[in-house]
């Protein structure tokens, strides 16, 4: 708990993941990335990126057991969590029927689990992103009818050709129609060679700390540049990791648009990144510094930034019960804000923006 | 001029480029990137990136004529400029003798030009980066003896294998020894395919607004992770474009280091990004927003952020005499700071940090 946080302060975690049992069964059945396998002396390991096939990362009940999720929440003074399937979602399921079936299974599991949680859990649903526009839109609509669904989680590739793919606009239309929040989250990062010949010596720091945030920034900037927010003005996008780098680079993006002949005429002319930030964009508070958090808040206003943990990722390397990664984000809120804004970012915004009942 | 800026406020531009005549002659003689060629109906065009060979960008006297530089300075109320060769510097000169000769010619031209400027111009020198360690170190030492030299400008590749290349450490040692400021500037960006299949429809926005800043961030993060700042604790790095994305991502980088088993032991253990920011890093104020600028200033303190323009890049698309790109950065200082910090960022910091005499 952040030092000034009173016990009455509502804390909502809007960036917290699970792999429900049907998804775990799927990962255990696979032999290509993503998959889970038991490695001698290391135990069960999760491999979700091609460059981690040697050892992957440890995976345990924190990924699939709702009891573990609630225990983590209790340990970290979190009242309510809006859980979402972790990357890479269903992006790798090319068979439309399998994708559609899995999306339903996963979403139904989340719905049931949330219903049994005594009001502590809500969820962002997953879409069968390789099953075609109709199947995706149908799941968008089905989710709208589920009591504990509060939006959809997705990666940065849309149906495979990007979030600025014209063919994807039917999906944006369906999402706008249902008023679902879109939780946009990275997975693919950047090609390894951009990190240089010695990136292997630096663990996962470069892809996780720099590749992930840039992936998110590129995706949302492509949406801005292609005019998606002009055509779907009510879209609501919650960007992971405080927008990647968007709050810091928004000025440079806007300046580059204003200085680029390609955007002098037509639709692009009225593009204003700052307007889109304050109209369509919401940010989590998973940025690990007061400096980043203040930039995020100034970019989208303090009504639109919401606490998150990224659980079960970034566990402590030692035996600590309280996670350093969580505490760092609590500290950033404590350092960066006055009381009122702190209360908003910790939970009040999420309750209002996502209509969480209490 | 920013509205509250009094006429007595000293303004120093530390991010401003030129291509001196010997460099222009070189570019005109070449037929592969980088080069200058006359395109019918368009006039002389500069092509410095492989993806702009079709039309390049207009190039005129603002790139090589010191009279134009001074006129630009007068128009924008800039008292003093610390000019530097623009990218791609001498990175493409593989012949050691040619590189060594050109570095001297360019630096001597800058020295003479600054000497004749009546105290209005200083410069960051260029190094023959493909001419071998000895030639590079010799030019570092020779620059130290030039009266108007205030450091060196360089790209992100070092001698070709990155700024974290062990073989480059002799150069870091020479630079630390001479107390030269290193102005680290992007050029190579990111591979085009990371910007998706429609990036061609978005002009140069994605590579310039996102690729450039990430290139700088990757380079300096590699230096941090490889321990360069531990081995050369007095290194002073001035990062272009307010550090790319470093002020915003510093927290995430630090958190990823703390959560990565690779950095639990040995040298990396004591790595602290925030300490390095406040000890070794200086930032320009070329970030086009008060939000970005405040993050930059909080990351490195208000004594270490310095105004810049990026002239002659980002000229207005219309006939405006005052450049929007410059005014946007003036406005960011005006919005973001109280008077005292504003005076520091506009010029006082540069005068003190770079020992500019007045």
XYZ file of C-alpha atoms in Angstrom:
716
model
C 0.000 0.000 0.000
C 1.273 3.439 -0.853
C 2.090 5.334 2.366
C -0.661 7.954 2.085
C -3.276 5.543 0.810
C -6.015 5.256 3.363
C -7.647 1.898 3.917
C -10.842 3.354 2.482
C -9.214 4.128 -0.870
C -10.640 1.948 -3.596
C -7.872 0.321 -5.630
C -8.661 -1.155 -9.039
C -6.097 -3.028 -11.132
C -6.972 -2.705 -14.802
C -3.805 -4.311 -16.184
C -3.695 -7.849 -14.828
C -3.614 -11.056 -16.806
C -4.644 -14.678 -16.636
C -4.399 -17.761 -18.816
C -7.692 -19.573 -18.073
C -7.593 -23.394 -17.917
C -8.798 -23.925 -21.534
C -5.935 -21.702 -22.718
C -3.414 -23.522 -20.514
C -4.615 -26.834 -21.976
C -4.052 -25.388 -25.436
C -0.536 -24.147 -24.598
C 0.369 -27.529 -23.093
C -0.778 -29.284 -26.273
C 1.447 -27.206 -28.569
C 5.046 -27.726 -29.692
C 5.581 -24.390 -31.447
C 5.575 -20.935 -29.859
C 3.533 -20.191 -27.814
C 3.622 -23.278 -25.615
C 4.250 -24.604 -22.131
C 6.692 -27.424 -21.507
C 8.396 -29.005 -18.545
C 12.135 -28.418 -18.613
C 14.235 -30.729 -16.394
C 15.429 -28.921 -13.229
C 13.444 -25.803 -14.180
C 9.903 -27.148 -14.051
C 7.026 -25.875 -16.188
C 8.088 -23.033 -18.460
C 6.105 -20.677 -20.628
C 7.551 -19.836 -24.033
C 5.688 -17.024 -25.758
C 8.482 -15.423 -27.783
C 10.697 -17.109 -30.368
C 13.914 -15.942 -28.687
C 13.164 -17.550 -25.343
C 12.738 -21.171 -26.477
C 15.820 -22.283 -24.533
C 14.438 -21.641 -21.075
C 11.261 -19.584 -21.333
C 9.957 -18.235 -18.069
C 8.519 -19.987 -15.027
C 4.765 -20.498 -15.093
C 2.647 -21.494 -12.140
C -0.797 -21.146 -10.582
C -0.557 -17.328 -10.605
C -1.348 -17.628 -14.308
C -4.509 -19.737 -14.076
C -5.720 -20.009 -10.476
C -8.243 -17.406 -9.412
C -7.354 -18.082 -5.781
C -3.806 -16.931 -6.517
C -5.114 -13.817 -8.224
C -7.263 -12.931 -5.209
C -4.347 -13.624 -2.848
C -2.124 -11.307 -4.900
C -4.868 -8.665 -4.773
C -5.177 -8.984 -0.994
C -1.419 -8.786 -0.489
C -1.278 -5.584 -2.524
C -4.461 -3.917 -1.217
C -6.273 -4.227 -4.532
C -10.057 -4.306 -4.173
C -11.044 -5.049 -7.738
C -9.297 -6.355 -10.849
C -10.275 -6.186 -14.483
C -8.512 -9.288 -15.762
C -7.588 -10.023 -19.358
C -6.094 -12.916 -21.261
C -2.329 -12.394 -21.529
C -0.509 -12.171 -24.852
C -0.437 -13.605 -27.433
C -4.201 -14.099 -27.013
C -5.645 -16.013 -29.975
C -3.454 -14.337 -32.593
C -1.772 -17.646 -33.439
C -4.975 -19.649 -34.002
C -5.414 -19.588 -37.760
C -8.337 -22.020 -37.903
C -11.517 -19.902 -37.744
C -13.612 -22.535 -35.959
C -10.955 -23.215 -33.359
C -10.438 -19.491 -32.793
C -14.136 -18.840 -32.430
C -14.618 -21.764 -30.074
C -11.630 -20.798 -27.908
C -12.689 -17.152 -27.683
C -16.064 -18.280 -26.361
C -14.565 -20.796 -23.952
C -12.097 -18.273 -22.573
C -14.663 -15.490 -22.299
C -17.238 -17.777 -20.714
C -14.644 -18.924 -18.188
C -13.877 -15.298 -17.339
C -17.579 -14.491 -17.029
C -18.217 -17.424 -14.692
C -15.111 -16.715 -12.638
C -15.990 -13.044 -12.245
C -19.560 -13.940 -11.297
C -18.248 -16.183 -8.511
C -15.767 -13.586 -7.209
C -18.204 -11.610 -5.099
C -17.768 -8.491 -7.181
C -13.983 -8.422 -7.067
C -13.357 -9.375 -10.694
C -14.387 -8.021 -14.080
C -12.739 -8.793 -17.417
C -11.743 -7.633 -20.868
C -12.776 -10.322 -23.341
C -10.676 -11.802 -26.127
C -11.566 -11.850 -29.823
C -10.860 -14.569 -32.403
C -8.597 -12.265 -34.418
C -7.815 -14.722 -37.210
C -11.378 -16.008 -37.631
C -12.624 -13.292 -39.973
C -14.566 -10.070 -39.542
C -17.950 -11.720 -38.975
C -16.738 -14.043 -36.231
C -14.870 -11.195 -34.529
C -17.856 -8.856 -34.641
C -20.139 -11.578 -33.356
C -17.922 -12.088 -30.309
C -17.799 -8.321 -29.765
C -21.597 -8.328 -29.593
C -21.774 -11.482 -27.476
C -19.357 -9.929 -24.959
C -21.575 -6.869 -24.668
C -24.284 -9.138 -23.204
C -21.990 -10.719 -20.598
C -22.511 -9.100 -17.207
C -18.852 -8.859 -16.144
C -17.301 -7.983 -19.500
C -15.953 -4.447 -19.656
C -14.352 -4.402 -23.082
C -11.880 -6.322 -25.205
C -8.145 -6.919 -25.021
C -6.166 -7.029 -28.242
C -2.664 -6.998 -29.639
C -1.299 -4.571 -32.172
C -1.818 -6.553 -35.371
C -5.596 -6.433 -35.738
C -6.585 -9.307 -38.011
C -2.922 -9.703 -38.982
C -2.481 -6.642 -41.143
C -2.458 -3.982 -38.483
C -4.962 -1.817 -36.621
C -5.018 0.580 -39.605
C -6.178 -2.163 -41.988
C -9.268 -0.965 -43.890
C -10.766 -4.454 -43.604
C -10.590 -4.114 -39.822
C -12.884 -1.104 -39.813
C -15.982 -3.281 -39.487
C -14.529 -4.440 -36.195
C -13.862 -0.879 -35.055
C -17.462 -0.082 -36.014
C -18.791 -2.987 -33.925
C -16.610 -2.019 -30.993
C -17.690 1.606 -31.186
C -21.327 0.490 -31.421
C -21.066 -1.615 -28.243
C -19.100 1.129 -26.412
C -16.497 -1.469 -25.416
C -13.174 -0.263 -24.057
C -10.272 -1.641 -26.130
C -7.255 -2.624 -24.045
C -4.392 -2.426 -26.564
C -1.376 -4.441 -25.456
C 1.969 -5.252 -27.089
C 3.359 -8.695 -27.778
C 5.497 -8.672 -30.904
C 8.034 -6.022 -29.949
C 10.662 -5.143 -32.536
C 12.979 -7.362 -34.589
C 15.901 -8.447 -32.411
C 18.542 -6.955 -34.693
C 17.455 -3.402 -33.896
C 18.869 -3.968 -30.412
C 22.363 -4.598 -31.765
C 24.860 -7.432 -31.763
C 25.151 -7.684 -27.969
C 21.477 -7.661 -27.074
C 21.769 -11.287 -25.938
C 24.000 -10.103 -23.081
C 21.342 -7.842 -21.691
C 18.663 -10.387 -20.785
C 15.207 -9.295 -21.856
C 15.690 -5.645 -20.924
C 15.846 -4.139 -24.418
C 12.822 -5.926 -25.951
C 10.698 -5.568 -22.807
C 11.678 -2.051 -21.797
C 11.932 -0.524 -25.280
C 10.451 -2.902 -27.866
C 7.094 -3.353 -26.128
C 6.417 0.366 -25.574
C 7.389 1.252 -29.116
C 5.151 -1.476 -30.529
C 2.161 0.066 -28.757
C 3.154 3.564 -29.853
C 3.525 2.529 -33.488
C 0.127 0.805 -33.479
C -1.810 3.732 -32.078
C 0.086 6.231 -34.239
C -0.850 4.212 -37.319
C -4.481 4.403 -36.193
C -4.147 8.165 -35.797
C -2.461 8.665 -39.171
C -4.931 6.494 -41.049
C -7.851 8.480 -39.662
C -9.454 5.690 -37.603
C -10.330 8.119 -34.814
C -11.896 10.474 -37.345
C -14.149 7.719 -38.698
C -14.887 6.162 -35.282
C -14.898 9.167 -32.996
C -16.337 7.325 -30.006
C -13.634 4.631 -29.880
C -12.122 4.227 -26.424
C -8.605 2.815 -26.305
C -6.842 1.892 -23.078
C -3.136 1.735 -23.897
C -0.847 -0.589 -21.961
C 2.225 0.749 -20.172
C 0.945 4.323 -20.102
C 0.797 4.419 -23.867
C 4.244 2.979 -24.523
C 5.924 6.278 -25.340
C 2.916 8.218 -26.671
C 2.654 10.895 -23.946
C 6.327 11.805 -24.397
C 6.369 11.639 -28.201
C 2.940 13.168 -28.895
C 4.494 16.594 -29.511
C 7.012 15.203 -31.962
C 4.328 13.160 -33.746
C 2.118 16.245 -34.053
C 5.056 18.352 -35.272
C 6.037 15.719 -37.845
C 2.437 15.619 -39.124
C 2.368 19.415 -39.415
C 5.672 19.424 -41.312
C 4.857 16.590 -43.700
C 3.487 17.469 -47.120
C 1.535 14.196 -47.169
C -0.833 15.536 -44.524
C -1.493 18.994 -45.923
C -4.631 18.021 -47.757
C -7.749 16.008 -47.070
C -8.610 14.006 -44.035
C -5.226 14.216 -42.394
C -5.338 17.981 -42.308
C -7.449 18.104 -39.199
C -5.470 15.430 -37.379
C -4.540 16.588 -33.946
C -2.818 14.114 -31.694
C -3.576 16.123 -28.550
C -7.309 16.107 -29.299
C -7.301 12.351 -29.859
C -5.389 11.815 -26.604
C -8.052 13.652 -24.634
C -11.020 12.191 -26.505
C -10.204 8.561 -27.317
C -7.226 7.509 -25.218
C -7.034 6.082 -21.699
C -3.769 4.988 -20.109
C -2.805 2.541 -17.405
C -0.361 3.700 -14.726
C 2.172 0.948 -15.414
C 5.157 3.178 -16.172
C 7.316 2.692 -13.047
C 8.090 6.364 -12.413
C 6.403 9.531 -11.245
C 7.974 11.323 -14.221
C 6.332 9.020 -16.730
C 3.058 8.998 -14.839
C 2.839 12.782 -14.734
C 3.463 12.954 -18.484
C 0.750 10.327 -19.012
C -1.710 12.221 -16.845
C -1.026 15.568 -18.479
C -1.448 13.984 -21.909
C -4.894 12.469 -21.282
C -6.029 14.274 -18.076
C -6.131 12.795 -14.590
C -9.620 11.346 -15.244
C -8.237 8.814 -17.697
C -5.208 7.184 -16.076
C -5.795 3.957 -14.150
C -3.656 1.856 -11.815
C -2.367 -1.518 -13.021
C 0.119 -4.202 -12.019
C 0.877 -6.390 -15.064
C 0.479 -9.400 -12.722
C 1.575 -12.216 -13.015
C 4.488 -10.780 -14.994
C 7.492 -9.133 -13.312
C 7.411 -11.192 -10.107
C 10.171 -10.445 -7.596
C 13.409 -12.348 -8.192
C 13.641 -13.118 -4.469
C 11.108 -14.348 -1.942
C 9.430 -11.007 -1.238
C 5.692 -11.245 -0.598
C 5.043 -7.701 -1.805
C 6.101 -7.257 -5.390
C 8.673 -4.544 -6.146
C 7.108 -3.967 -9.571
C 3.748 -3.182 -7.943
C 5.283 -1.057 -5.213
C 7.200 0.981 -7.812
C 3.929 1.884 -9.506
C 2.271 2.664 -6.165
C 5.228 4.897 -5.309
C 4.944 6.724 -8.622
C 1.324 7.610 -7.810
C 2.328 8.663 -4.302
C 5.172 10.856 -5.574
C 3.456 12.222 -8.625
C 0.053 13.318 -7.372
C -1.894 15.271 -4.856
C -4.476 13.300 -2.868
C -7.437 13.847 -5.154
C -5.666 12.752 -8.311
C -4.097 9.869 -6.446
C -7.555 8.578 -5.469
C -8.698 8.917 -9.069
C -5.761 7.029 -10.535
C -5.805 4.310 -7.876
C -9.404 3.334 -8.514
C -12.022 6.040 -8.870
C -11.357 6.525 -12.591
C -11.641 2.805 -13.315
C -14.907 2.554 -11.365
C -16.370 5.421 -13.371
C -14.875 4.757 -16.797
C -15.627 1.019 -16.723
C -18.879 1.240 -14.722
C -17.701 -1.071 -11.955
C -20.504 -1.428 -9.424
C -19.818 -1.187 -5.711
C 10.377 34.686 -29.082
C 8.396 33.098 -26.286
C 5.951 35.673 -24.874
C 7.582 36.062 -21.454
C 11.126 35.992 -22.785
C 12.743 39.332 -22.126
C 15.070 40.773 -24.742
C 17.900 40.364 -22.254
C 17.424 36.594 -22.073
C 20.357 34.778 -23.581
C 19.178 32.132 -26.055
C 21.578 29.382 -27.112
C 20.696 26.780 -29.745
C 22.650 23.601 -29.092
C 20.901 21.438 -31.697
C 21.498 23.081 -35.063
C 23.193 21.574 -38.073
C 25.242 22.491 -41.116
C 26.821 20.732 -44.063
C 30.040 22.728 -44.615
C 31.170 23.270 -48.240
C 33.678 20.357 -48.267
C 30.867 18.044 -47.164
C 28.478 19.457 -49.780
C 31.137 18.859 -52.442
C 31.401 15.273 -51.242
C 27.606 14.745 -51.315
C 27.400 16.226 -54.821
C 30.108 13.837 -56.028
C 28.298 10.724 -54.847
C 25.730 8.524 -56.586
C 24.779 6.321 -53.651
C 23.063 7.414 -50.404
C 23.876 9.929 -49.021
C 24.060 12.306 -51.970
C 22.713 15.516 -53.481
C 21.294 15.614 -56.976
C 19.281 17.991 -59.092
C 15.835 16.598 -59.834
C 13.961 18.221 -62.767
C 11.196 20.567 -61.537
C 12.244 20.004 -57.928
C 15.751 21.472 -57.939
C 18.605 20.277 -55.709
C 17.520 17.479 -53.395
C 19.245 15.847 -50.465
C 18.904 12.081 -50.147
C 20.215 10.758 -46.841
C 17.956 7.757 -46.297
C 17.504 4.786 -48.629
C 13.712 5.156 -48.697
C 13.714 8.720 -49.958
C 15.679 8.229 -53.190
C 12.669 9.130 -55.342
C 12.441 12.743 -54.283
C 14.628 13.342 -51.253
C 14.159 16.666 -49.544
C 14.931 20.198 -50.723
C 18.404 21.436 -49.872
C 19.539 25.040 -50.106
C 21.894 27.593 -48.579
C 20.419 27.064 -45.093
C 22.507 23.902 -45.047
C 25.896 25.421 -45.910
C 25.781 29.212 -45.776
C 26.732 30.746 -42.439
C 24.908 33.946 -43.433
C 21.687 31.940 -43.604
C 22.386 30.399 -40.212
C 22.904 33.844 -38.654
C 19.772 35.162 -40.350
C 17.773 32.236 -38.952
C 19.244 32.959 -35.515
C 18.281 36.636 -35.747
C 14.756 35.825 -36.884
C 14.286 33.512 -33.928
C 16.046 35.606 -31.244
C 18.910 33.148 -30.878
C 22.114 34.740 -29.622
C 24.485 31.824 -29.930
C 24.489 28.499 -31.737
C 26.576 25.402 -31.190
C 26.513 23.975 -34.712
C 27.209 20.388 -35.679
C 27.557 18.437 -38.904
C 24.173 16.876 -39.746
C 23.702 13.144 -40.142
C 25.002 10.854 -41.495
C 28.316 12.565 -40.621
C 31.254 10.498 -41.881
C 29.714 7.122 -41.053
C 29.641 6.157 -44.739
C 33.313 6.925 -45.464
C 35.013 3.554 -45.228
C 38.423 4.673 -46.479
C 40.442 5.634 -43.363
C 42.517 8.295 -45.111
C 39.501 9.937 -46.722
C 37.605 9.872 -43.423
C 40.512 11.356 -41.499
C 41.058 14.075 -44.092
C 37.366 14.976 -44.269
C 36.994 15.128 -40.489
C 39.856 17.621 -40.370
C 38.532 19.668 -43.271
C 35.041 19.843 -41.794
C 36.257 20.629 -38.282
C 38.728 23.230 -39.539
C 35.940 24.869 -41.560
C 33.753 24.982 -38.440
C 36.623 26.422 -36.374
C 37.336 29.165 -38.926
C 33.640 29.948 -39.373
C 33.059 30.190 -35.640
C 36.145 32.382 -35.227
C 34.747 34.799 -37.812
C 31.269 34.884 -36.269
C 31.959 37.438 -33.588
C 31.299 34.985 -30.782
C 27.923 33.821 -32.057
C 28.988 30.338 -33.132
C 30.641 27.358 -31.470
C 30.639 23.786 -32.731
C 30.589 20.097 -31.967
C 33.273 18.430 -34.101
C 32.900 15.297 -36.194
C 34.994 12.140 -35.886
C 36.193 9.800 -38.654
C 34.177 6.896 -37.280
C 35.285 4.310 -39.825
C 38.997 5.248 -39.776
C 40.000 3.162 -36.761
C 40.475 3.842 -33.075
C 43.782 5.682 -33.428
C 42.514 8.118 -36.057
C 39.334 8.759 -34.067
C 41.212 9.381 -30.816
C 43.667 11.660 -32.587
C 40.811 13.817 -33.876
C 39.269 13.870 -30.393
C 42.549 15.299 -29.074
C 42.998 17.705 -31.986
C 39.472 19.069 -31.399
C 40.302 19.739 -27.774
C 42.886 22.264 -28.943
C 40.492 24.134 -31.256
C 39.215 27.285 -29.602
C 35.554 27.022 -30.666
C 35.094 23.281 -30.365
C 32.791 22.263 -27.511
C 32.577 18.523 -28.016
C 31.821 15.924 -30.649
C 28.687 14.925 -32.536
C 28.119 11.261 -33.297
C 25.549 8.778 -34.495
C 24.435 5.677 -32.673
C 26.683 3.077 -34.320
C 30.077 3.999 -32.870
C 32.699 2.519 -35.188
C 29.959 0.449 -36.837
C 29.335 -2.087 -34.111
C 27.470 0.120 -31.655
C 28.289 2.413 -28.764
C 28.606 -0.627 -26.464
C 31.378 -2.151 -28.603
C 34.355 -3.043 -26.372
C 36.713 -1.874 -29.125
C 35.113 1.566 -28.911
C 36.116 1.997 -25.280
C 39.439 3.582 -26.218
C 37.385 6.315 -27.853
C 35.219 6.749 -24.766
C 38.432 6.956 -22.755
C 39.832 9.683 -25.026
C 36.560 11.592 -24.918
C 36.365 11.357 -21.128
C 40.001 12.493 -20.886
C 39.357 15.629 -22.988
C 36.084 16.351 -21.129
C 34.310 16.708 -24.483
C 30.515 16.725 -24.540
C 29.180 13.983 -26.825
C 26.127 15.035 -28.828
C 24.447 11.707 -29.621
C 22.094 11.957 -32.592
C 20.020 9.415 -34.514
C 20.194 8.706 -38.216
C 19.422 5.060 -38.930
C 15.984 4.809 -37.346
C 14.310 1.410 -37.427
C 13.744 -1.035 -40.285
C 10.796 0.157 -42.352
C 8.800 -3.022 -41.895
C 8.276 -2.327 -38.181
C 6.006 0.515 -39.254
C 3.630 -1.838 -41.057
C 2.395 -2.348 -44.593
C 0.899 1.130 -44.988
C 3.788 3.196 -43.671
C 4.324 4.579 -47.183
C 0.975 6.376 -46.897
C 2.055 8.300 -43.837
C 4.924 10.341 -45.280
C 7.957 10.384 -43.025
C 5.981 10.649 -39.798
C 6.585 7.152 -38.406
C 10.354 6.943 -38.979
C 10.989 10.540 -37.942
C 8.603 10.764 -35.005
C 9.095 7.237 -33.631
C 12.109 5.585 -35.301
C 14.573 8.390 -34.562
C 13.719 8.704 -30.850
C 13.829 4.963 -30.325
C 17.202 4.702 -32.072
C 18.674 7.175 -29.594
C 17.017 5.420 -26.657
C 18.324 2.006 -27.723
C 21.862 3.357 -28.140
C 22.094 4.979 -24.726
C 20.361 2.030 -23.036
C 22.946 -0.308 -24.568
C 25.650 1.942 -23.119
C 23.969 1.772 -19.717
C 23.515 -2.012 -19.808
C 27.073 -2.685 -20.951
C 28.469 -0.640 -18.083
C 30.064 2.139 -20.158
C 29.038 4.752 -17.590
C 30.517 2.645 -14.818
C 33.876 2.439 -16.572
C 33.845 6.059 -17.812
C 32.039 7.857 -15.016
C 32.858 11.357 -16.265
C 31.352 10.874 -19.736
C 28.945 13.643 -20.689
C 26.293 12.746 -23.251
C 23.920 15.280 -24.764
C 21.018 13.298 -26.209
C 19.115 14.614 -29.215
C 15.344 15.113 -29.071
C 15.246 15.192 -25.276
C 16.688 11.712 -25.086
C 14.403 10.101 -27.642
C 12.117 8.386 -25.142
C 14.554 7.930 -22.255
C 12.930 10.257 -19.681
C 9.577 8.504 -20.116
C 10.945 4.951 -20.256
C 13.666 5.267 -17.604
C 11.391 3.791 -14.952
C 10.509 0.814 -17.112
C 14.166 0.269 -18.046
C 15.171 0.366 -14.381
C 12.343 -1.999 -13.440
C 13.262 -4.436 -16.219
C 16.903 -4.408 -15.023
C 15.795 -5.095 -11.445
C 13.580 -7.976 -12.591
C 16.061 -9.618 -14.942
C 18.171 -12.456 -13.597
C 20.991 -11.475 -15.973
C 21.667 -8.364 -13.916
C 21.573 -9.859 -10.456
C 25.295 -10.400 -10.189
C 28.465 -8.504 -10.951
C 28.819 -5.169 -12.612
C 25.208 -4.779 -13.615
C 24.028 -5.101 -10.052
C 24.735 -1.492 -9.218
C 23.260 -0.124 -12.441
C 20.842 2.651 -11.720
C 19.375 4.475 -14.663
C 18.248 7.451 -12.550
C 21.786 7.991 -11.236
C 23.221 7.893 -14.747
C 20.594 10.363 -15.952
C 21.603 12.878 -13.310
C 25.355 12.292 -13.623
C 26.127 11.668 -17.292
C 23.141 12.765 -19.357
C 22.211 16.154 -20.795
C 19.154 16.679 -22.982
C 18.171 19.160 -25.639
C 14.714 20.731 -25.449
C 13.653 19.553 -28.909
C 10.565 17.578 -27.862
C 7.742 19.847 -29.112
C 5.621 19.755 -25.956
C 5.623 21.044 -22.402
C 4.707 17.534 -21.255
C 7.802 16.005 -22.813
C 9.996 18.861 -21.692
C 8.895 18.609 -18.077
C 9.613 14.871 -18.099
C 13.043 15.580 -19.592
C 13.803 18.206 -16.975
C 12.662 16.073 -14.062
C 14.764 13.189 -15.363
C 18.065 15.085 -15.577
C 17.307 18.261 -13.510
C 16.670 21.733 -14.898
C 20.428 22.449 -15.026
C 20.950 19.975 -17.845
C 18.258 20.673 -20.454
C 19.156 23.041 -23.295
C 17.179 24.753 -26.031
C 17.611 23.615 -29.634
C 15.968 24.014 -33.027
C 17.106 21.163 -35.313
C 17.633 23.822 -38.003
C 17.699 23.519 -41.025
C 15.373 20.528 -40.696
C 11.600 20.909 -40.243
C 11.236 24.187 -42.159
C 7.682 25.524 -42.468
C 5.713 24.108 -45.393
C 4.437 27.594 -46.235
C 6.170 30.952 -46.515
C 6.281 31.763 -42.791
C 9.410 33.638 -41.698
C 9.198 32.320 -38.140
C 9.411 28.567 -38.069
C 6.519 26.694 -36.432
C 8.917 23.955 -35.311
C 11.003 26.498 -33.400
C 7.999 28.295 -31.971
C 6.562 24.987 -30.726
C 9.712 24.382 -28.708
C 9.736 27.973 -27.425
C 6.095 27.538 -26.392
C 6.913 24.313 -24.557
C 9.485 26.178 -22.449
C 7.035 28.997 -21.849
C 4.267 26.613 -20.796
C 6.378 24.184 -18.895
C 8.540 26.362 -16.670
C 8.710 29.121 -14.174
C 10.919 32.076 -15.136
C 14.125 30.883 -13.543
C 14.063 27.461 -15.162
C 13.008 29.007 -18.439
C 16.120 31.219 -18.432
C 18.266 28.201 -17.683
C 16.847 26.057 -20.459
C 16.860 28.880 -23.030
C 20.553 29.614 -22.666
C 22.067 29.818 -19.194
C 22.611 26.061 -18.942
C 24.358 25.916 -22.319
C 26.617 28.853 -21.421
C 27.649 27.136 -18.197
C 27.765 23.504 -19.315
C 29.653 24.254 -22.549
C 31.711 27.197 -21.216
C 30.481 29.649 -23.830
C 32.150 32.996 -23.187
C 30.138 36.207 -23.262
